[in-house]
Coordinates of C-alpha atoms in Angstrom, one line a residue:
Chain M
X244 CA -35.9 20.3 -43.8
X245 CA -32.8 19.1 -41.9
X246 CA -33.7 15.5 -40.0
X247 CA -33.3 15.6 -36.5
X248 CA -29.8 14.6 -35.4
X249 CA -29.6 12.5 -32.3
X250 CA -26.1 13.1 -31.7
X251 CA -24.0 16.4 -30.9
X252 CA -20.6 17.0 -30.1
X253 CA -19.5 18.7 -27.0
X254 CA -16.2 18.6 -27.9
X255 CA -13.1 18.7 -25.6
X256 CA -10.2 16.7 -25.5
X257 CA -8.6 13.5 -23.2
X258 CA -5.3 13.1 -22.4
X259 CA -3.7 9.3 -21.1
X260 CA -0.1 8.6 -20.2
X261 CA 1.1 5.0 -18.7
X262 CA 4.3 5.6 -16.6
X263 CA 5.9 2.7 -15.1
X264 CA 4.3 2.6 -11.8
X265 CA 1.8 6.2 -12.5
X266 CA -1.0 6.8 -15.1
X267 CA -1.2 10.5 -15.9
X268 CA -5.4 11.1 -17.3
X269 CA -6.3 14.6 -18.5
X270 CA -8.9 16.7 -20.4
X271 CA -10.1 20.0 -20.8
X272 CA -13.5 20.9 -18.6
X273 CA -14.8 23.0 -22.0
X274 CA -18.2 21.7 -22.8
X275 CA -19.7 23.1 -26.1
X276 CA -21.9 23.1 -29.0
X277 CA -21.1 24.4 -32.2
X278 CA -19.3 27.5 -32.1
X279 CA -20.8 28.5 -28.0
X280 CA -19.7 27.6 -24.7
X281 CA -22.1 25.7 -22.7
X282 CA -19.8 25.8 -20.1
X283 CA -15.9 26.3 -18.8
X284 CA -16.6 23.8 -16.0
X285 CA -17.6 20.1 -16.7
X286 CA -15.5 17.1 -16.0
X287 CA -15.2 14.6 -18.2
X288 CA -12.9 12.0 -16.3
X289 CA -15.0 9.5 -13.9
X290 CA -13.2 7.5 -11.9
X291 CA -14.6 3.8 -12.8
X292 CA -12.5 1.8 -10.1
X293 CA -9.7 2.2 -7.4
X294 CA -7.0 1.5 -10.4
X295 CA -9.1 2.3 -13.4
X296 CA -10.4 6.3 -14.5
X297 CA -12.3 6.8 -17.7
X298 CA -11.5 9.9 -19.9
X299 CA -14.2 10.5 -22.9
X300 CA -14.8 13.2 -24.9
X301 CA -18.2 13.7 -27.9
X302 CA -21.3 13.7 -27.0
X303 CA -21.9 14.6 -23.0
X304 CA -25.1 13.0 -22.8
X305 CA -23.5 9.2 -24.3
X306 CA -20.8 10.4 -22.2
X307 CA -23.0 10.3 -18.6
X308 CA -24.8 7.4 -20.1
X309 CA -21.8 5.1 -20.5
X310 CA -20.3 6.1 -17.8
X311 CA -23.7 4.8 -15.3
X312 CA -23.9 2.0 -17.3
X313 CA -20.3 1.1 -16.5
X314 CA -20.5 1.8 -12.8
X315 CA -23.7 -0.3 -12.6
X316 CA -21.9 -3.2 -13.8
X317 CA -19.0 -2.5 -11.6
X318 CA -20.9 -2.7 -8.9
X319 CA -22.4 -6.1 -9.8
X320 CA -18.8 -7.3 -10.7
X321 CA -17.8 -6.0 -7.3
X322 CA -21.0 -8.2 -5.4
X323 CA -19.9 -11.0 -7.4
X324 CA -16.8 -11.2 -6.8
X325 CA -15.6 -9.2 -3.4
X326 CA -13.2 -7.1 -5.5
X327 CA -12.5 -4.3 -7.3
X328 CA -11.9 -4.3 -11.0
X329 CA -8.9 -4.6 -12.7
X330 CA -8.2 -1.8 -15.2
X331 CA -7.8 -4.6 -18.1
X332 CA -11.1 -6.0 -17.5
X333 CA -12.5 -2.5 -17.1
X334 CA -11.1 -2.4 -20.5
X335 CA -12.6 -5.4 -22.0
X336 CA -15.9 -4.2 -20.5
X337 CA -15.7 -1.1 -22.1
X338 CA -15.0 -2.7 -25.5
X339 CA -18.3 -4.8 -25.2
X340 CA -20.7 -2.2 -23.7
X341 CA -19.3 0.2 -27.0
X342 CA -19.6 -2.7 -29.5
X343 CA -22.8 -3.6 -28.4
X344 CA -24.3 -0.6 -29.8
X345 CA -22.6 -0.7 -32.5
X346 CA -25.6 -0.1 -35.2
X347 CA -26.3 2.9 -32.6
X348 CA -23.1 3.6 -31.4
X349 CA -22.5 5.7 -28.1
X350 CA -20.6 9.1 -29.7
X351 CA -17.9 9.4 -27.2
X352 CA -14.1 8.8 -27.6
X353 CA -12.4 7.5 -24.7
X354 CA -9.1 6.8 -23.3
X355 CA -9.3 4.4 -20.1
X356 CA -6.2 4.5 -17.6
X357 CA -4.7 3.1 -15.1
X358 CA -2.4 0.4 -13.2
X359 CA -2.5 -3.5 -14.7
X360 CA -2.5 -6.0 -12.2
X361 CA 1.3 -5.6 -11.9
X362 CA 0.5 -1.7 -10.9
X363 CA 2.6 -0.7 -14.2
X364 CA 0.5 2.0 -15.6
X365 CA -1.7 1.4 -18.7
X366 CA -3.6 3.2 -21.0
X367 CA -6.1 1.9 -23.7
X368 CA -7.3 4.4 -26.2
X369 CA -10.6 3.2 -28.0
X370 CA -13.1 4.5 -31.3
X371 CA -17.0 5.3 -30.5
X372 CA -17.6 1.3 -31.4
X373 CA -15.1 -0.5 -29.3
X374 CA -12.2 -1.1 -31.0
X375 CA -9.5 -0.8 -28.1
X376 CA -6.0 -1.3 -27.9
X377 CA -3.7 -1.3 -24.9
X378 CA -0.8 2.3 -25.4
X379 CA 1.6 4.0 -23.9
X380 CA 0.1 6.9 -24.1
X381 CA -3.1 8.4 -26.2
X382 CA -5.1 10.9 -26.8
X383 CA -8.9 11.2 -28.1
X384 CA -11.2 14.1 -28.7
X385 CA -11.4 17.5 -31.2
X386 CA -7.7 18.3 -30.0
X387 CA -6.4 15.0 -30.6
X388 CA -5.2 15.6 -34.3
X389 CA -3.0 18.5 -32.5
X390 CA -1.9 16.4 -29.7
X391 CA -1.0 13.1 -30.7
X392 CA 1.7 13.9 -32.5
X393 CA 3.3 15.8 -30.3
X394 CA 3.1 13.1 -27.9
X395 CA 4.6 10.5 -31.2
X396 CA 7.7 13.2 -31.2
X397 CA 8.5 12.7 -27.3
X398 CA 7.3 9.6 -26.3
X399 CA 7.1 7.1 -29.1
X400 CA 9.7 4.3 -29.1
X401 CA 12.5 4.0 -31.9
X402 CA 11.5 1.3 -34.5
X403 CA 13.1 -2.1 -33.9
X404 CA 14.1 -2.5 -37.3
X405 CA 16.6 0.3 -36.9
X406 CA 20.0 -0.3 -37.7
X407 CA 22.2 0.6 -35.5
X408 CA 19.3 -0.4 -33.1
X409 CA 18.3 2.8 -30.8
X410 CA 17.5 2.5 -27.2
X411 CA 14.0 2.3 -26.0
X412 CA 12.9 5.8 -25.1
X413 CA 13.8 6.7 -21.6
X414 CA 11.3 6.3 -19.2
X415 CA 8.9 9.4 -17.9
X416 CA 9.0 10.2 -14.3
X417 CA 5.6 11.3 -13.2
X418 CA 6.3 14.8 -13.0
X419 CA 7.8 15.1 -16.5
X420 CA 4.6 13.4 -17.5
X421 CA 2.5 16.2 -15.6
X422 CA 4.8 18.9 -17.7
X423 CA 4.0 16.7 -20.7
X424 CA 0.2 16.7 -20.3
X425 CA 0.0 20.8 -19.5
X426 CA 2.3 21.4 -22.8
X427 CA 0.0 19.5 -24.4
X428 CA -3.1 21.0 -23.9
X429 CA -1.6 24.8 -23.8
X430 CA -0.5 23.6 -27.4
X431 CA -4.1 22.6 -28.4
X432 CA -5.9 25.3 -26.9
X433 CA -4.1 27.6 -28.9
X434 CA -5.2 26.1 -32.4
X435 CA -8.5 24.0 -31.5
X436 CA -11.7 26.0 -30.6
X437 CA -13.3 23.6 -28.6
X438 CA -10.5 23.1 -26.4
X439 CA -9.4 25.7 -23.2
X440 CA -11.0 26.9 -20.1
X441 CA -9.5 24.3 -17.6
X442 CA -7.2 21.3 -17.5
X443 CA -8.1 18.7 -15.2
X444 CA -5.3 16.1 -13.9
X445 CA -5.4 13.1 -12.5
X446 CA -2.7 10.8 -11.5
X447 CA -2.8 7.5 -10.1
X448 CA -0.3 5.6 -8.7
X449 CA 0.2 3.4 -5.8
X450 CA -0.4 6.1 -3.5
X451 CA -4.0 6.7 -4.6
X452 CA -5.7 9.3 -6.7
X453 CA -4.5 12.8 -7.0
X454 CA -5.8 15.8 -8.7
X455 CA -5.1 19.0 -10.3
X456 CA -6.1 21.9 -12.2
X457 CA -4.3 24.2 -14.4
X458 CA -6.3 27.2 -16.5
X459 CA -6.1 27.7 -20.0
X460 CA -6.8 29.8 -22.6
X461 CA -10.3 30.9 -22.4
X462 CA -11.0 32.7 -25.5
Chain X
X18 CA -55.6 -32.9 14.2
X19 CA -56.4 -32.0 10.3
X20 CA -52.8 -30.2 10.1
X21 CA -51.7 -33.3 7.8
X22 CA -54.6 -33.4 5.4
X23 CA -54.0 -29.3 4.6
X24 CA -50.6 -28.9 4.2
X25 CA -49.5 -30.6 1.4
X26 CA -49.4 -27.7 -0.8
X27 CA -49.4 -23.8 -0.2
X28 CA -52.6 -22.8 -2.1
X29 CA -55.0 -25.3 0.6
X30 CA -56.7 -23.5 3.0
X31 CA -56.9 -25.6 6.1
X32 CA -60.0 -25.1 7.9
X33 CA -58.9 -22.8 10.6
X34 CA -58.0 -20.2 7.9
X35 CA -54.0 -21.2 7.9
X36 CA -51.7 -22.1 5.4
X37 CA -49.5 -24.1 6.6
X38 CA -46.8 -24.5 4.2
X39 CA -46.3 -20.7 5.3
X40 CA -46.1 -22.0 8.5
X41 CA -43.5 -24.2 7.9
X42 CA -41.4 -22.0 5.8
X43 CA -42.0 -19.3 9.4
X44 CA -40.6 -22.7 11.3
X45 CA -37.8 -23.3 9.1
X46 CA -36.4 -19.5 9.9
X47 CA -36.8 -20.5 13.3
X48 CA -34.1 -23.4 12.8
X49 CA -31.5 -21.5 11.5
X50 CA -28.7 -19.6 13.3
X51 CA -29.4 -16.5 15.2
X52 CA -29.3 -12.9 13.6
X53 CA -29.9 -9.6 15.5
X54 CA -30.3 -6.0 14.5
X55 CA -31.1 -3.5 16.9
X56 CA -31.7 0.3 15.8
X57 CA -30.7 3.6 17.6
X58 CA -31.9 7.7 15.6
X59 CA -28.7 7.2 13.5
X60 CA -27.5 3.7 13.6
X61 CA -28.1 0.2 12.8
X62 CA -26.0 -2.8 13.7
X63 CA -26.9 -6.6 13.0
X64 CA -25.0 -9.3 14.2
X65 CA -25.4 -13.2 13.9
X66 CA -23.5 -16.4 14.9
X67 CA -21.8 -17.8 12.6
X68 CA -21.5 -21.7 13.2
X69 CA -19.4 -23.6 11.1
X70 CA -21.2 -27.3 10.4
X71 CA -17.7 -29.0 11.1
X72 CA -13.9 -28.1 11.6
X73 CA -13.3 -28.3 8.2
X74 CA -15.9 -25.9 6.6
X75 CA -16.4 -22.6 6.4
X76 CA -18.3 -20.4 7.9
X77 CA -22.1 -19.5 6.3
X78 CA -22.2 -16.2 5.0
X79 CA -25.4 -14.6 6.9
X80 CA -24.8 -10.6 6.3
X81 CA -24.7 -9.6 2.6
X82 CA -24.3 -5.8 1.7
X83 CA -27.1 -4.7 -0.4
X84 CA -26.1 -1.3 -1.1
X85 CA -24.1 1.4 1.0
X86 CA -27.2 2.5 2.8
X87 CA -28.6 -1.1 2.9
X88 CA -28.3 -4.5 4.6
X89 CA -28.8 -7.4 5.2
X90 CA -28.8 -10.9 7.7
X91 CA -30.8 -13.6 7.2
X92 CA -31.6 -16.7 9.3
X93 CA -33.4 -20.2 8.0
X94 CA -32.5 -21.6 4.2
X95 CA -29.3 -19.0 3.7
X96 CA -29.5 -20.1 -0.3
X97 CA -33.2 -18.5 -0.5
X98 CA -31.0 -15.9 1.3
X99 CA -28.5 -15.5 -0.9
X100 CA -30.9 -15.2 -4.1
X101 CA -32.8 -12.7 -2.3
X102 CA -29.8 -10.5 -1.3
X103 CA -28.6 -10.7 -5.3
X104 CA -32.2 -9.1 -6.2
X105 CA -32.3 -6.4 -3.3
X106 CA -28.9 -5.7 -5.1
X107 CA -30.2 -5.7 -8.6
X108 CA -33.1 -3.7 -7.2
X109 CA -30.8 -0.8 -5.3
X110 CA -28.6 -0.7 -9.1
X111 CA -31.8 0.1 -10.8
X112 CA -33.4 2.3 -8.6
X113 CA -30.2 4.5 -8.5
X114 CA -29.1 4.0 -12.0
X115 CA -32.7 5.6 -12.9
X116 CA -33.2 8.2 -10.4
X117 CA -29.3 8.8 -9.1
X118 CA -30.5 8.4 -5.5
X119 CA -30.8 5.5 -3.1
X120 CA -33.3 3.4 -2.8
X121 CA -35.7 4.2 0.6
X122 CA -35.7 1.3 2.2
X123 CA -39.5 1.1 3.4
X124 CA -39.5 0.9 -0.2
X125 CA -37.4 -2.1 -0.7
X126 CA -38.8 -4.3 2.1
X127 CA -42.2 -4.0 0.4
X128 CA -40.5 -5.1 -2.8
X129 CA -39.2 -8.1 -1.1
X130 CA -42.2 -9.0 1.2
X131 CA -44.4 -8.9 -2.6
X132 CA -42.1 -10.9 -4.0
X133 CA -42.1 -13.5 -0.9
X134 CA -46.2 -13.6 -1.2
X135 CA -46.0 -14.7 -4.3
X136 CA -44.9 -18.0 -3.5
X137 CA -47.7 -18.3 -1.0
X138 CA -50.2 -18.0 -4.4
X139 CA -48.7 -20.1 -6.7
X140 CA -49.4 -24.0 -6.5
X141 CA -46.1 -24.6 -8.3
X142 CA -43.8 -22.6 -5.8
X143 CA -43.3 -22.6 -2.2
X144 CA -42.4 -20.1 0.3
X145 CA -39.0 -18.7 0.2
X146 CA -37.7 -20.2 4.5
X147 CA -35.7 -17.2 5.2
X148 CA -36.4 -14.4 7.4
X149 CA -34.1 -10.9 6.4
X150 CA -33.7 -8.5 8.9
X151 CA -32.8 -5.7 6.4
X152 CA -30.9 -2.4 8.4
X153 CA -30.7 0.9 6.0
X154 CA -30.5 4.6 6.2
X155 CA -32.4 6.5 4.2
X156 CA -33.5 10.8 4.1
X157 CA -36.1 9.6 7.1
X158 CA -33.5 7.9 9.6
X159 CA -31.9 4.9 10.6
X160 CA -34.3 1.6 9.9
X161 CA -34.8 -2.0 10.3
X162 CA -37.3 -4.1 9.4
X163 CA -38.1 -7.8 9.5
X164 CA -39.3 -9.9 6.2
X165 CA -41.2 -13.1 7.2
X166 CA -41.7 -16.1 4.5
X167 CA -45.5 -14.8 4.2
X168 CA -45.1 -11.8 3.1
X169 CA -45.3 -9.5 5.9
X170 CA -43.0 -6.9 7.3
X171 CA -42.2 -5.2 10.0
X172 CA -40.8 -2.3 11.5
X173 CA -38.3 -2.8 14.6
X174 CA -36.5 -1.2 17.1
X175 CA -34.9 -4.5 17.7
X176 CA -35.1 -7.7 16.8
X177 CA -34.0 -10.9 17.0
X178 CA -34.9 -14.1 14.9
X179 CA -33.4 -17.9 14.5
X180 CA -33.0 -20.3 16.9
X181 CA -32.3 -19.7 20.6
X182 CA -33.7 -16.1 20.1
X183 CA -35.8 -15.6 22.3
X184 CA -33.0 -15.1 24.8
X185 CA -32.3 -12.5 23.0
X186 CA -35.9 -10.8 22.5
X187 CA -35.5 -10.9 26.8
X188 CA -32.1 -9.1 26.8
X189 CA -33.3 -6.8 24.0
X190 CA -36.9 -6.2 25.5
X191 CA -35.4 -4.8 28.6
X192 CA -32.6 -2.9 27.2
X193 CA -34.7 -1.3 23.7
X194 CA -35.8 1.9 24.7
X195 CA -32.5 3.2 25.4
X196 CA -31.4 2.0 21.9
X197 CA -32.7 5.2 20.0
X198 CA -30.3 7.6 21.9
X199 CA -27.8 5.0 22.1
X200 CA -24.2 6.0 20.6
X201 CA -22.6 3.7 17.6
X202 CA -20.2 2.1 19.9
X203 CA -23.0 1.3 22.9
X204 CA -25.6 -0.4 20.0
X205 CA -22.8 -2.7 18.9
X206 CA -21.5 -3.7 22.5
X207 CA -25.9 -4.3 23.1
X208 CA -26.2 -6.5 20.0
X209 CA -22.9 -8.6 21.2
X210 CA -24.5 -8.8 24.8
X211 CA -27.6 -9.8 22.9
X212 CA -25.7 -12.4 20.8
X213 CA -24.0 -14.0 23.7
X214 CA -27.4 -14.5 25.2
X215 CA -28.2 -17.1 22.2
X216 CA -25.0 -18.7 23.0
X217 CA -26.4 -20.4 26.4
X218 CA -22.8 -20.2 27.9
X219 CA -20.9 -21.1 25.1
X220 CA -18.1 -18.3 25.2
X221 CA -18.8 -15.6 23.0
X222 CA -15.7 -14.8 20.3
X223 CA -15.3 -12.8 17.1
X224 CA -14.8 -15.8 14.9
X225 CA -18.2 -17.3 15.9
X226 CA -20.3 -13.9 15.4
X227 CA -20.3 -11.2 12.6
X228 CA -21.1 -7.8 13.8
X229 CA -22.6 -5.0 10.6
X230 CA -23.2 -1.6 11.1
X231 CA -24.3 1.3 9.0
X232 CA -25.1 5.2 10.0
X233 CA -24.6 8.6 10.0
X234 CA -21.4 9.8 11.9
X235 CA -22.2 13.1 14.1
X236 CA -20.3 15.0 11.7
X237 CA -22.9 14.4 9.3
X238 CA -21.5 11.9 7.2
X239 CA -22.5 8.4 6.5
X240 CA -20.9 5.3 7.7
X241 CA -21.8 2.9 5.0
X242 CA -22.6 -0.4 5.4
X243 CA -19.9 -2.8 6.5
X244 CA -18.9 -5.6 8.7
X245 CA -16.5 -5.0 11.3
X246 CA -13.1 -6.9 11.1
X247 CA -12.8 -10.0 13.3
X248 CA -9.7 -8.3 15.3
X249 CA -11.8 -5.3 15.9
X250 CA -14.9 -7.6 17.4
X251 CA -12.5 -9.3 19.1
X252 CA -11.0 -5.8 20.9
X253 CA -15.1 -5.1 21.8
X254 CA -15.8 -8.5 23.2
X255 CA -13.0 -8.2 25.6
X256 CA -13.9 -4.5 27.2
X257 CA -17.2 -5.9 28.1
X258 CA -16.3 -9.2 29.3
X259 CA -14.2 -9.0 32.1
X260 CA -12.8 -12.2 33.7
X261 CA -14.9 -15.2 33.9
X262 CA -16.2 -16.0 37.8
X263 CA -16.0 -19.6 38.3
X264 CA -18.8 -19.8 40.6
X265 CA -21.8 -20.6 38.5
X266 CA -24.9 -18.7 39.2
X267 CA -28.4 -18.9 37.6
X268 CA -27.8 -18.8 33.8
X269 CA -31.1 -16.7 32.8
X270 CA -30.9 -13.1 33.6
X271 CA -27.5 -12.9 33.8
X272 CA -26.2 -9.7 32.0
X273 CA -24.0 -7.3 32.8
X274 CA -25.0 -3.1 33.8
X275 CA -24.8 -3.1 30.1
X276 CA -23.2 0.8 30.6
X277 CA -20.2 2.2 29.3
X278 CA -18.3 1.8 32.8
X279 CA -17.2 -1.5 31.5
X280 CA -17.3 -2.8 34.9
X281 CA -20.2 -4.9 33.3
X282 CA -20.2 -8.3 36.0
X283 CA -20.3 -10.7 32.9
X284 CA -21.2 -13.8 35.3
X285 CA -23.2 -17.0 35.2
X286 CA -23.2 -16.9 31.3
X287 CA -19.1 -16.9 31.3
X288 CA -18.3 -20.6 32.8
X289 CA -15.5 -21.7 31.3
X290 CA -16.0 -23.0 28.0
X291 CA -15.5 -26.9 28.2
X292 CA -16.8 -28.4 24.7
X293 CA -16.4 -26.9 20.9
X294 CA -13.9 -24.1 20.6
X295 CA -12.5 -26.0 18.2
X296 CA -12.9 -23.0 15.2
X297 CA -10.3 -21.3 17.6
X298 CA -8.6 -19.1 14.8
X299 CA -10.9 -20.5 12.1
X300 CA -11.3 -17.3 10.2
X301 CA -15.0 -17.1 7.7
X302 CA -13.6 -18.0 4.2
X303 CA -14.3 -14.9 2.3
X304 CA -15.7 -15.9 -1.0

């Protein structure tokens, strides 16, 4: 007799680029278990604050639980305090409410972005128990092995130990980071099973929120 | 008489059937600073005045946002307001954390009015001496409701509690039962009329009141719970008061058509301010 599992994976895959004054978040809307298709259209971005949007991909149902759990304490934070959250202490929060189950850990993978207190863009890409780390750019989820090194090849900084020292990668404007994020996921769709359907944008910057949809590869 | 030999501590009976450390706890509401709400089919709006103890302090905080659809202002001990706002809070997360809809709010005030009759059982509390007049929206309309110290609540079309309101209670007993077809913009020009009434001729300004309102906008959607900025009280203040007439007349009775002609004759009430008006441009310290 197989014991009863209390996890699944929905798979699906998250997307987070930092731009200088933009944050680029993406994923795919596929939700599904095993080899079917639950279905083609289910977010799995939630905005979290006015400057900080949480990306997670794994298991749906740890998904919608973490993601209550953290808008319930943004709420208190925002009673206490008169304020919205800043997207580093979002990310610290995020890193305690994941480690605190750590002996029962939430299944999700998640990417948190947004603009720092200076409005740069940031990013922080974390594992199902917390451990976080503030990127450039990341990307979590069953098409991340596809992704992330494509992402390495065009965005990742020359080594500082190069001799003759390189220049720092040129910065992304915000719609080469769009073109970026579709590449991307057109890319994994075509190799990863659990990825396709629908690509969900958002961007924030100092205007706001924006959003937009591309379709992919349904099959 | 035997008031003094029965009210040492909450859980003595006096004779007469009272307990009169409730009493004293109603009587302590009845000290602090006036707070209003009045209630039309779709909106609420409280409003309270906000005295600062001296020049140099801030303003008390007297309206607290419970949730979108929910708030509050209290009047009497505004720490026992304070804790009680942070559990109505903590009650609203939970309730929509576990059930992903707001919390009624006939359903919170009887939270809050068992909590507060507790401390009228327990020899080792005492009664919490705030009144909350508590103005939500919820699927069965706009309400508001008054919380005493003892325990009990009420429903209200209007209401006004702290000190100097029963001037108020007169303005608002004439005017309330044109409140439930009144628009959003008529309710909150009513509840400043009504505040200015508690003032007894002190002029009325934006930086000595705080004016809330929460509803549902014609189109259908909600106005959540806020309080106005101090420029836009300001901006309503002035269309209703037009300029002061130096001749005084009798103080009581003294307000305006209160109809949206604007020609309201603010008189009597009006004389020109001669003490205080020292928190001119004193803005509430926002915490």
């Amino acid at each position: 007799m197989s014991r009863f599992s209390p996890y699944d994976n929905n798979g699906g895959s998250c997307v987070a680029i930092a731009g200088a004054d933009y944050c680029v978040i993406a994923s795919d809307t596929r939700m599904s278990t095993g080899y079917n298709i639950l279905t083609r259209d289910h977010s799995k971005i939630y905005k979290l604050a006015d400057k900080c949007i949480l990306a997670s991909s794994g298991f749906q149902a740890d998904m919608k639980a973490l993601q209550k759990l953290l808008a319930a304490r943004h709420l208190i934070y925002q009673h206490q305090h008169n304020k919205q959250m800043s997207c580093p202490a979002m990310g610290q929060l995020l890193s305690n409410t994941l480690y605190y189950k750590r002996f029962f850990p939430y299944y999700t993978f998640n990417v948190l972005g947004g603009l720092d207190n200076e409005g740069k863009g940031c990013v922080y890409t974390y594992d199902a128990v917390g451990s976080y780390e503030r990127v450039g750019y990341s990307a979590q989820g069953s098409g991340s092995v596809l992704i992330m090194p494509f992402l390495d090849n065009q965005l990742k900084s020359p080594s500082p130990l190069l001799l003759p020292a390189q220049d720092a990668v040129t910065p992304l404007s915000q719609s080469e980071a769009i073109d970026l994020v579709k590449t991307c996921f057109a890319s994994a769709t075509e190799r990863d099973i659990h990825t396709g359907d629908n690509l969900e944008i958002v961007v924030l910057n100092a205007g706001g929120i924006h959003r937009e949809f591309m379709p992919l590869r349904r099959d | 008489m035997f008031r003094n030999q029965y009210d040492t501590d909450v859980t003595t009976w006096s004779p007469a059937g009272r307990l009169f450390q409730v009493e004293y706890a109603m009587e302590a509401v009845k000290q602090g600073s006036a707070a209003i709400g009045l209630r039309s089919k779709t909106h609420v709006v409280l409003a309270c005045v906000n005295k600062a103890q001296s020049e140099l302090s801030s303003h008390q905080r007297k309206i607290f946002k419970v949730d979108d659809h929910i708030g509050v202002a209290i009047a009497g001990l505004t720490a026992d307001g304070r804790v009680l706002s942070r559990y109505m809070r903590s009650e609203c997360i939970n309730y929509s954390f576990t059930y992903e809809s707001p919390l009624p709010v006939g359903r919170l005030v009887v939270q809050l009015a068992d909590k507060a009759q507790v401390c009228t059982q327990r020899s080792w509390k005492r009664p919490y001496g705030v009144g909350l007049l508590v103005a939500g929206l919820d699927e069965s309309g706009a309400h508001l409701y008054y919380n005493c110290p003892s325990g009990n609540y009420f429903e209200y079309q209007a209401f006004a509690i702290g000190s100097r309101s029963q001037a108020a209670k007169t303005y608002l007993e004439r005017r309330f039962e044109s409140f439930n077809d009144s628009s959003r913009d008529e309710l909150v020009k009513d509840a400043l009329i009504a505040v200015r009434e508690t003032l007894q001729g002190e002029t009325l300004k934006s930086s000595i009141c705080t004016v809330a309102v929460v509803g549902i906008n014609e189109d259908g959607t909600n106005e959540p719970f806020h309080i106005l900025d101090q420029d836009a009280v300001q901006k309503l203040i002035d269309a209703f008061e037009i300029v002061k007439e130096p001749a005084t007349e009798a103080p009581a009775a003294a307000e305006p058509e209160g109809d949206a002609d604007g020609a309201g004759a603010s008189d009597a009430a009006q004389d020109p301010p001669a003490p205080a008006a020292a928190d001119e441009g004193a803005a509430p310290m926002e915490i």
